[in-house]
Amino acid sequence: MTAFDEVLDVVPGKRAVAVRNVPGTLTVFATHFPRFPVMPGVLILDDIVRAARLAAPDVPKGSRWVPAEARRVRYRHFAEPGDRLEISVTVIEATESAVTFKAAVGVDGRDITTVRQLRLEKREVAA
Amino acid sequence: MRFHLIDRIDAWDAGRTISARKLTSWLEDFWRDEGDGPQMPEPLILEALCQAGTWLIIATTEVRQRAALLSVDGVSFHEPVRPGDVLVLEGAVESMGEETAVLSGTASVNGRIVMKAEAVMCALLPAEELDGPEDTRRMLERLTRVSVGGGRR
């Protein structure tokens, strides 16, 4: 079970591809924006982080991957109601304590958001 | 959720800096618990800073323009934000033209930096294309009002 509407591909330690549908019913559109409904860019970044967790190497129970840094995040086109976002995340480098990814989000084959570098770090959580 | 992540503007200097606050509460619906207690999704902390930047643009242009996110050169997250925390947002404009503005800044809780953002670039759009100018003006007045303890009725 994931927060995505569809998961197309997951290879832990390598990559993940997931889908987020953008229906006009999302409550966020009431305020973002009243006259121009678009998906907030930070929520797309949030989905990229979720997809990165799917692509990250498995961690032992009691720890998890948390977002530490993102570099060169670019929003090229708006995501609007009716769009189906395909979120692709690829591992660039993985160590014991941190994983670096690149990511692209496409709608109908066109990139609307890209991230040059996203780093997740391993953090211990109370068991 | 209601995508309005600024509760008060404490100070602003036209075209230059803004200091604003976002209060968090258990009553909000964005909390996420992934094993070590509820915390605010990190991208929403970035959004709070972006919205502080947007209000600076709105105030600076007298509700003529507002901002839409184009790019972020770098953002780092340092500590979790928990229910009840008060996010203090400090934004500084690095450059501002007719079409774009670049802002950098931080979010802190109790004086500790929880997020840092470098070179957040926004497109400056006609404000009335996104929301009714009257509503935006009224909200700006509410955000910048001088607080009367508890609010006079």
mmCIF file of N, CA and C in Angstrom, chain A residues 27-29 31-36 40-43 45-46 49-50 53 64-76 78 123-127, chain B residues 1-4 32 34-36 39 41-44 46-47 66-78 80 118 125 128-133:
data_model
loop_
_atom_site.group_PDB
_atom_site.id
_atom_site.type_symbol
_atom_site.label_atom_id
_atom_site.label_comp_id
_atom_site.label_asym_id
_atom_site.label_seq_id
_atom_site.Cartn_x
_atom_site.Cartn_y
_atom_site.Cartn_z
ATOM 1 N N THR A 27 -9.182 19.456 -2.379
ATOM 2 C CA THR A 27 -9.570 20.651 -1.616
ATOM 3 C C THR A 27 -8.566 21.791 -1.777
ATOM 4 N N VAL A 28 -7.334 21.453 -2.114
ATOM 5 C CA VAL A 28 -6.297 22.482 -2.246
ATOM 6 C C VAL A 28 -6.648 23.517 -3.340
ATOM 7 N N PHE A 29 -7.459 23.096 -4.308
ATOM 8 C CA PHE A 29 -7.772 24.018 -5.409
ATOM 9 C C PHE A 29 -8.682 25.174 -4.993
ATOM 10 N N THR A 31 -8.100 27.135 -2.662
ATOM 11 C CA THR A 31 -7.244 28.264 -2.297
ATOM 12 C C THR A 31 -6.025 28.413 -3.217
ATOM 13 N N HIS A 32 -5.764 27.434 -4.061
ATOM 14 C CA HIS A 32 -4.549 27.477 -4.895
ATOM 15 C C HIS A 32 -4.907 27.190 -6.341
ATOM 16 N N PHE A 33 -5.419 28.122 -7.137
ATOM 17 C CA PHE A 33 -5.818 29.436 -6.653
ATOM 18 C C PHE A 33 -7.300 29.587 -6.957
ATOM 19 N N PRO A 34 -7.997 30.473 -6.262
ATOM 20 C CA PRO A 34 -9.435 30.590 -6.508
ATOM 21 C C PRO A 34 -9.786 30.769 -7.983
ATOM 22 N N ARG A 35 -8.956 31.512 -8.723
ATOM 23 C CA ARG A 35 -9.279 31.757 -10.143
ATOM 24 C C ARG A 35 -8.447 30.923 -11.109
ATOM 25 N N PHE A 36 -7.548 30.102 -10.565
ATOM 26 C CA PHE A 36 -6.639 29.358 -11.445
ATOM 27 C C PHE A 36 -6.148 28.108 -10.713
ATOM 28 N N PRO A 40 -0.018 22.724 -6.264
ATOM 29 C CA PRO A 40 1.153 23.416 -5.711
ATOM 30 C C PRO A 40 2.443 22.642 -5.996
ATOM 31 N N GLY A 41 3.462 23.370 -6.434
ATOM 32 C CA GLY A 41 4.739 22.733 -6.756
ATOM 33 C C GLY A 41 5.327 21.942 -5.605
ATOM 34 N N VAL A 42 5.129 22.420 -4.379
ATOM 35 C CA VAL A 42 5.720 21.709 -3.242
ATOM 36 C C VAL A 42 5.055 20.349 -3.025
ATOM 37 N N LEU A 43 3.783 20.208 -3.453
ATOM 38 C CA LEU A 43 3.131 18.901 -3.306
ATOM 39 C C LEU A 43 3.686 17.916 -4.327
ATOM 40 N N LEU A 45 6.834 18.056 -5.212
ATOM 41 C CA LEU A 45 8.101 17.703 -4.552
ATOM 42 C C LEU A 45 7.851 16.645 -3.469
ATOM 43 N N ASP A 46 6.737 16.783 -2.769
ATOM 44 C CA ASP A 46 6.381 15.807 -1.735
ATOM 45 C C ASP A 46 6.213 14.412 -2.351
ATOM 46 N N VAL A 49 9.545 12.926 -3.129
ATOM 47 C CA VAL A 49 10.162 12.368 -1.923
ATOM 48 C C VAL A 49 9.561 10.984 -1.609
ATOM 49 N N ARG A 50 8.238 10.862 -1.744
ATOM 50 C CA ARG A 50 7.601 9.559 -1.491
ATOM 51 C C ARG A 50 8.112 8.500 -2.471
ATOM 52 N N ARG A 53 11.483 7.317 -1.594
ATOM 53 C CA ARG A 53 11.484 6.309 -0.518
ATOM 54 C C ARG A 53 11.252 4.907 -1.082
ATOM 55 N N ARG A 64 14.407 4.954 9.011
ATOM 56 C CA ARG A 64 13.692 5.333 7.793
ATOM 57 C C ARG A 64 14.471 6.414 7.065
ATOM 58 N N TRP A 65 14.084 6.663 5.813
ATOM 59 C CA TRP A 65 14.749 7.689 4.997
ATOM 60 C C TRP A 65 14.002 9.001 5.131
ATOM 61 N N VAL A 66 14.730 10.065 5.451
ATOM 62 C CA VAL A 66 14.086 11.373 5.545
ATOM 63 C C VAL A 66 14.754 12.339 4.561
ATOM 64 N N PRO A 67 13.964 13.261 3.987
ATOM 65 C CA PRO A 67 14.546 14.204 3.026
ATOM 66 C C PRO A 67 15.489 15.177 3.727
ATOM 67 N N ALA A 68 16.705 15.318 3.204
ATOM 68 C CA ALA A 68 17.689 16.216 3.801
ATOM 69 C C ALA A 68 17.925 17.435 2.914
ATOM 70 N N GLU A 69 17.938 17.214 1.591
ATOM 71 C CA GLU A 69 18.267 18.318 0.696
ATOM 72 C C GLU A 69 17.770 18.056 -0.721
ATOM 73 N N ALA A 70 17.365 19.116 -1.401
ATOM 74 C CA ALA A 70 17.039 19.021 -2.830
ATOM 75 C C ALA A 70 17.747 20.158 -3.534
ATOM 76 N N ARG A 71 18.315 19.854 -4.720
ATOM 77 C CA ARG A 71 19.001 20.889 -5.488
ATOM 78 C C ARG A 71 18.466 20.925 -6.915
ATOM 79 N N ARG A 72 18.432 22.148 -7.453
ATOM 80 C CA ARG A 72 17.979 22.363 -8.836
ATOM 81 C C ARG A 72 16.603 21.756 -9.097
ATOM 82 N N VAL A 73 15.634 22.260 -8.366
ATOM 83 C CA VAL A 73 14.239 21.846 -8.582
ATOM 84 C C VAL A 73 13.651 22.820 -9.603
ATOM 85 N N ARG A 74 13.142 22.300 -10.721
ATOM 86 C CA ARG A 74 12.601 23.192 -11.754
ATOM 87 C C ARG A 74 11.164 22.833 -12.101
ATOM 88 N N TYR A 75 10.331 23.859 -12.077
ATOM 89 C CA TYR A 75 8.930 23.688 -12.468
ATOM 90 C C TYR A 75 8.760 24.292 -13.854
ATOM 91 N N ARG A 76 8.564 23.406 -14.843
ATOM 92 C CA ARG A 76 8.552 23.878 -16.229
ATOM 93 C C ARG A 76 7.148 24.175 -16.728
ATOM 94 N N PHE A 78 2.704 23.957 -15.445
ATOM 95 C CA PHE A 78 1.767 23.750 -14.346
ATOM 96 C C PHE A 78 1.164 22.346 -14.413
ATOM 97 N N ARG A 123 17.516 7.896 9.218
ATOM 98 C CA ARG A 123 17.337 8.352 10.599
ATOM 99 C C ARG A 123 16.722 7.235 11.426
ATOM 100 N N GLU A 124 17.225 7.120 12.661
ATOM 101 C CA GLU A 124 16.682 6.117 13.573
ATOM 102 C C GLU A 124 15.366 6.632 14.129
ATOM 103 N N VAL A 125 14.389 5.759 14.238
ATOM 104 C CA VAL A 125 13.145 6.150 14.888
ATOM 105 C C VAL A 125 12.913 5.185 16.049
ATOM 106 N N ALA A 126 12.149 5.642 17.007
ATOM 107 C CA ALA A 126 11.862 4.779 18.152
ATOM 108 C C ALA A 126 11.145 3.532 17.657
ATOM 109 N N ALA A 127 11.585 2.375 18.096
ATOM 110 C CA ALA A 127 11.003 1.124 17.608
ATOM 111 C C ALA A 127 9.563 0.958 18.086
ATOM 112 N N MET B 1 -6.394 20.287 2.056
ATOM 113 C CA MET B 1 -6.099 21.306 3.051
ATOM 114 C C MET B 1 -6.259 22.698 2.476
ATOM 115 N N ARG B 2 -6.470 23.661 3.359
ATOM 116 C CA ARG B 2 -6.506 25.064 2.950
ATOM 117 C C ARG B 2 -5.064 25.495 2.754
ATOM 118 N N PHE B 3 -4.754 25.917 1.528
ATOM 119 C CA PHE B 3 -3.362 26.194 1.211
ATOM 120 C C PHE B 3 -3.020 27.637 1.545
ATOM 121 N N HIS B 4 -3.030 27.894 2.841
ATOM 122 C CA HIS B 4 -2.744 29.257 3.293
ATOM 123 C C HIS B 4 -1.812 29.134 4.488
ATOM 124 N N ARG B 32 1.912 13.947 9.498
ATOM 125 C CA ARG B 32 2.232 12.609 9.008
ATOM 126 C C ARG B 32 3.116 11.921 10.042
ATOM 127 N N GLU B 34 5.526 8.782 10.569
ATOM 128 C CA GLU B 34 6.191 7.659 9.909
ATOM 129 C C GLU B 34 7.055 6.899 10.900
ATOM 130 N N GLY B 35 6.621 6.868 12.150
ATOM 131 C CA GLY B 35 7.325 6.052 13.118
ATOM 132 C C GLY B 35 7.886 6.809 14.309
ATOM 133 N N ASP B 36 8.089 8.129 14.157
ATOM 134 C CA ASP B 36 8.618 8.858 15.313
ATOM 135 C C ASP B 36 7.772 10.085 15.640
ATOM 136 N N GLN B 39 4.736 14.761 12.176
ATOM 137 C CA GLN B 39 5.542 15.895 11.756
ATOM 138 C C GLN B 39 5.001 16.492 10.477
ATOM 139 N N PRO B 41 5.022 17.594 6.747
ATOM 140 C CA PRO B 41 5.771 17.186 5.559
ATOM 141 C C PRO B 41 6.746 18.312 5.166
ATOM 142 N N GLU B 42 7.993 17.955 4.938
ATOM 143 C CA GLU B 42 9.035 18.959 4.711
ATOM 144 C C GLU B 42 8.704 19.953 3.596
ATOM 145 N N PRO B 43 8.135 19.492 2.459
ATOM 146 C CA PRO B 43 7.854 20.468 1.406
ATOM 147 C C PRO B 43 6.896 21.582 1.843
ATOM 148 N N LEU B 44 6.050 21.304 2.843
ATOM 149 C CA LEU B 44 5.137 22.354 3.304
ATOM 150 C C LEU B 44 5.882 23.454 4.065
ATOM 151 N N LEU B 46 8.826 24.494 3.154
ATOM 152 C CA LEU B 46 9.297 25.311 2.035
ATOM 153 C C LEU B 46 8.163 26.187 1.514
ATOM 154 N N GLU B 47 6.958 25.615 1.428
ATOM 155 C CA GLU B 47 5.811 26.381 0.944
ATOM 156 C C GLU B 47 5.538 27.590 1.833
ATOM 157 N N ARG B 66 1.424 38.663 -7.915
ATOM 158 C CA ARG B 66 1.783 37.652 -6.935
ATOM 159 C C ARG B 66 2.667 36.616 -7.599
ATOM 160 N N ALA B 67 3.140 35.652 -6.813
ATOM 161 C CA ALA B 67 4.227 34.819 -7.308
ATOM 162 C C ALA B 67 3.807 33.364 -7.516
ATOM 163 N N ALA B 68 4.378 32.724 -8.529
ATOM 164 C CA ALA B 68 4.219 31.278 -8.733
ATOM 165 C C ALA B 68 5.620 30.675 -8.853
ATOM 166 N N LEU B 69 5.792 29.543 -8.215
ATOM 167 C CA LEU B 69 7.109 28.921 -8.109
ATOM 168 C C LEU B 69 7.660 28.445 -9.462
ATOM 169 N N LEU B 70 8.896 28.850 -9.771
ATOM 170 C CA LEU B 70 9.554 28.412 -11.012
ATOM 171 C C LEU B 70 10.701 27.443 -10.736
ATOM 172 N N SER B 71 11.523 27.751 -9.734
ATOM 173 C CA SER B 71 12.652 26.863 -9.444
ATOM 174 C C SER B 71 13.209 27.131 -8.053
ATOM 175 N N VAL B 72 13.915 26.139 -7.547
ATOM 176 C CA VAL B 72 14.596 26.267 -6.257
ATOM 177 C C VAL B 72 16.008 25.737 -6.462
ATOM 178 N N ASP B 73 16.999 26.593 -6.251
ATOM 179 C CA ASP B 73 18.379 26.128 -6.428
ATOM 180 C C ASP B 73 18.762 25.112 -5.367
ATOM 181 N N GLY B 74 18.361 25.386 -4.127
ATOM 182 C CA GLY B 74 18.686 24.426 -3.071
ATOM 183 C C GLY B 74 17.792 24.618 -1.871
ATOM 184 N N VAL B 75 17.390 23.512 -1.268
ATOM 185 C CA VAL B 75 16.626 23.581 -0.026
ATOM 186 C C VAL B 75 17.112 22.455 0.878
ATOM 187 N N SER B 76 17.324 22.768 2.154
ATOM 188 C CA SER B 76 17.758 21.721 3.078
ATOM 189 C C SER B 76 16.853 21.733 4.307
ATOM 190 N N PHE B 77 16.618 20.535 4.825
ATOM 191 C CA PHE B 77 15.733 20.366 5.978
ATOM 192 C C PHE B 77 16.567 19.854 7.142
ATOM 193 N N HIS B 78 16.421 20.504 8.291
ATOM 194 C CA HIS B 78 17.330 20.226 9.400
ATOM 195 C C HIS B 78 16.697 19.551 10.596
ATOM 196 N N PRO B 80 12.663 18.194 12.428
ATOM 197 C CA PRO B 80 11.223 18.041 12.209
ATOM 198 C C PRO B 80 10.413 19.175 12.838
ATOM 199 N N GLU B 118 17.756 28.384 -0.773
ATOM 200 C CA GLU B 118 18.575 29.327 -1.539
ATOM 201 C C GLU B 118 17.949 29.535 -2.905
ATOM 202 N N LEU B 125 3.030 37.039 -11.501
ATOM 203 C CA LEU B 125 1.832 36.982 -12.335
ATOM 204 C C LEU B 125 0.857 38.079 -11.909
ATOM 205 N N GLU B 128 -4.768 39.471 -10.219
ATOM 206 C CA GLU B 128 -6.206 39.214 -10.430
ATOM 207 C C GLU B 128 -6.466 37.956 -11.257
ATOM 208 N N GLU B 129 -5.411 37.392 -11.867
ATOM 209 C CA GLU B 129 -5.621 36.131 -12.590
ATOM 210 C C GLU B 129 -5.728 34.952 -11.632
ATOM 211 N N LEU B 130 -5.207 35.129 -10.402
ATOM 212 C CA LEU B 130 -5.184 34.011 -9.455
ATOM 213 C C LEU B 130 -6.280 34.102 -8.395
ATOM 214 N N ASP B 131 -6.582 35.331 -7.979
ATOM 215 C CA ASP B 131 -7.585 35.504 -6.932
ATOM 216 C C ASP B 131 -8.190 36.900 -7.065
ATOM 217 N N GLY B 132 -9.360 37.079 -6.452
ATOM 218 C CA GLY B 132 -9.991 38.397 -6.500
ATOM 219 C C GLY B 132 -9.159 39.402 -5.727
ATOM 220 N N PRO B 133 -8.813 40.533 -6.365
ATOM 221 C CA PRO B 133 -7.956 41.528 -5.698
ATOM 222 C C PRO B 133 -8.541 42.009 -4.374
#
